[in-house]
Amino acid sequence: MRIQTKLILALLIATTAMFAAMYSLMQWSFDRGFLDYVNRRDLQRQETLINNLQRFYRQTGSWEPLRRDHNLWRRLLEADEDDQQPWRPPRRGGDNRPDRPHPPRPPTLLDADKQVVTGRYRSDFIMAPIKLGDQTIGWLALPPRVRVTEQNDLAFSKSQDKAFLVISALMVAISLLIALPLARQFVTPIKRLATATRQLAQGAYDMELKISGKDELGQLARDFHQLAQTLKSNETARRRWIADISHELRTPLAIAKGELEALVDGVRPTNRDNLLSIQQEIEHLQKLINDLYELTNAEVGALRYQKDEEDLRLILQHALDRHQSSFAAAGFQLISDLAPSPAIVWADATRLSQLLDNLLSNTCKYADPGAQVRVALSTDHNQVRLRIEDSGPGAPDDALPKLFDHLYRVENSRNRNTGGSGLGLAICRKIVEAHDGEISASRSPLGGLAIDVTLPAGKE
């Protein structure tokens, strides 16, 4: 069943239930009110009897005659039924007229204290006062109707029931007519979203989603559009990543293959220098594969971290010792500015060593021979800050945010003899993020590149 049909049915059921409840309540209220009206009308119809009782009390001065003589009470009732003729005292010798049947709901006479004079009485009877002037001399009580019995009243009640029913049915029909366009209006953006989802699943990231508005569907459409743009960006990055990886892997393989073919064909002699050249290409390929493996593990969270309280100052000093020979060979002027006290961090010592080796190797590869290199380590409140900078050459401003992207290298550094794979800084970023830290690149006051690493401090 389509969602539009479900929505229409839901609106129709809710409307029908509402009007059915309203019809039932209106019917109950009308029946109760109409029955009260009929009871009050019946009481008002006793006006002639009340007038006759007032004359009787004025002439007799009490209700005792009626209390003693029930036939007298019957005559009063019959006088009320005979076209509401005024009551006259009976002539001596009695009245030989045959007794007329009692009305179906005989009234009851009460005295001023609401004590029964004649008839039967219950607490639910409806009553009208009998007065002489301002004095209440008695009460006339009638048993209430439990249902409408007169033909005219029944006909009126049925006509009202029919009118209520017709009005309720008409309102349900109008609600249905209103629900149809409303359901269509609600479902149209959902259909567009469903169509856009199918297009997105097929790789059409540039589809146009025409949904506006400030409601939840409008927000969903904007989020969906943002999702499509993100997927498009990710797809572009994936294709670029595959192309770059293919290029990086193909280059050393092609060089090694060409040199091997030259040796096999006898174009180049099989000597130590030619074999070392092939070995260098294989080592370069192996390093690229290792870097790819490390980066992939870092991205999927497969790198294992065994964290403990470590002294970053000590780890940094060991890293500088390991790179001392390569720095000396490049003629670098190393300036070390390490914190005087231990810089305790909660980290994996092996991964921190890998981070420092990558950063120092990156400086060794891209800094000019004889450049000035400054390594600074400081503690600031709850953070440990590491800064590695050189005197040049630096990177263009537009390249600084991209240095940590996969396989990104500044154009003038694409020398296979000195440049790296373009994965070292990407691995550094993953290691820093795994330690809840931050890493960034900026221009150095020395004239070259500055790499800043911030890690949360641990307990000393």
Short mmCIF file of N, CA and C in Angstrom, two decimals, residues 32 72 102 115 177-178 327 337 385 425:
data_model
loop_
_atom_site.label_atom_id
_atom_site.label_comp_id
_atom_site.label_asym_id
_atom_site.label_seq_id
_atom_site.Cartn_x
_atom_site.Cartn_y
_atom_site.Cartn_z
N ARG A 32 -30.95 13.49 26.29
CA ARG A 32 -31.10 13.84 27.71
C ARG A 32 -31.81 15.19 27.85
N LEU A 72 -62.34 11.58 45.73
CA LEU A 72 -62.32 13.03 45.51
C LEU A 72 -61.06 13.41 44.70
N HIS A 102 -57.36 6.15 35.14
CA HIS A 102 -56.31 7.08 35.54
C HIS A 102 -55.39 7.37 34.37
N GLN A 115 -44.89 16.08 52.47
CA GLN A 115 -45.39 14.81 52.94
C GLN A 115 -46.53 14.37 52.02
N LEU A 177 -12.47 15.13 1.02
CA LEU A 177 -12.08 15.99 -0.11
C LEU A 177 -10.89 16.87 0.25
N ILE A 178 -10.81 17.29 1.52
CA ILE A 178 -9.66 18.08 1.94
C ILE A 178 -8.42 17.22 2.11
N PHE A 327 71.16 14.43 9.47
CA PHE A 327 71.17 15.89 9.57
C PHE A 327 72.57 16.44 9.32
N ASP A 337 65.28 23.08 21.47
CA ASP A 337 64.73 23.86 22.58
C ASP A 337 63.69 22.99 23.29
N ARG A 385 53.20 20.79 23.54
CA ARG A 385 53.32 21.33 22.18
C ARG A 385 54.69 20.99 21.60
N LEU A 425 53.11 12.31 5.98
CA LEU A 425 52.36 13.27 6.78
C LEU A 425 50.92 12.81 7.00
#
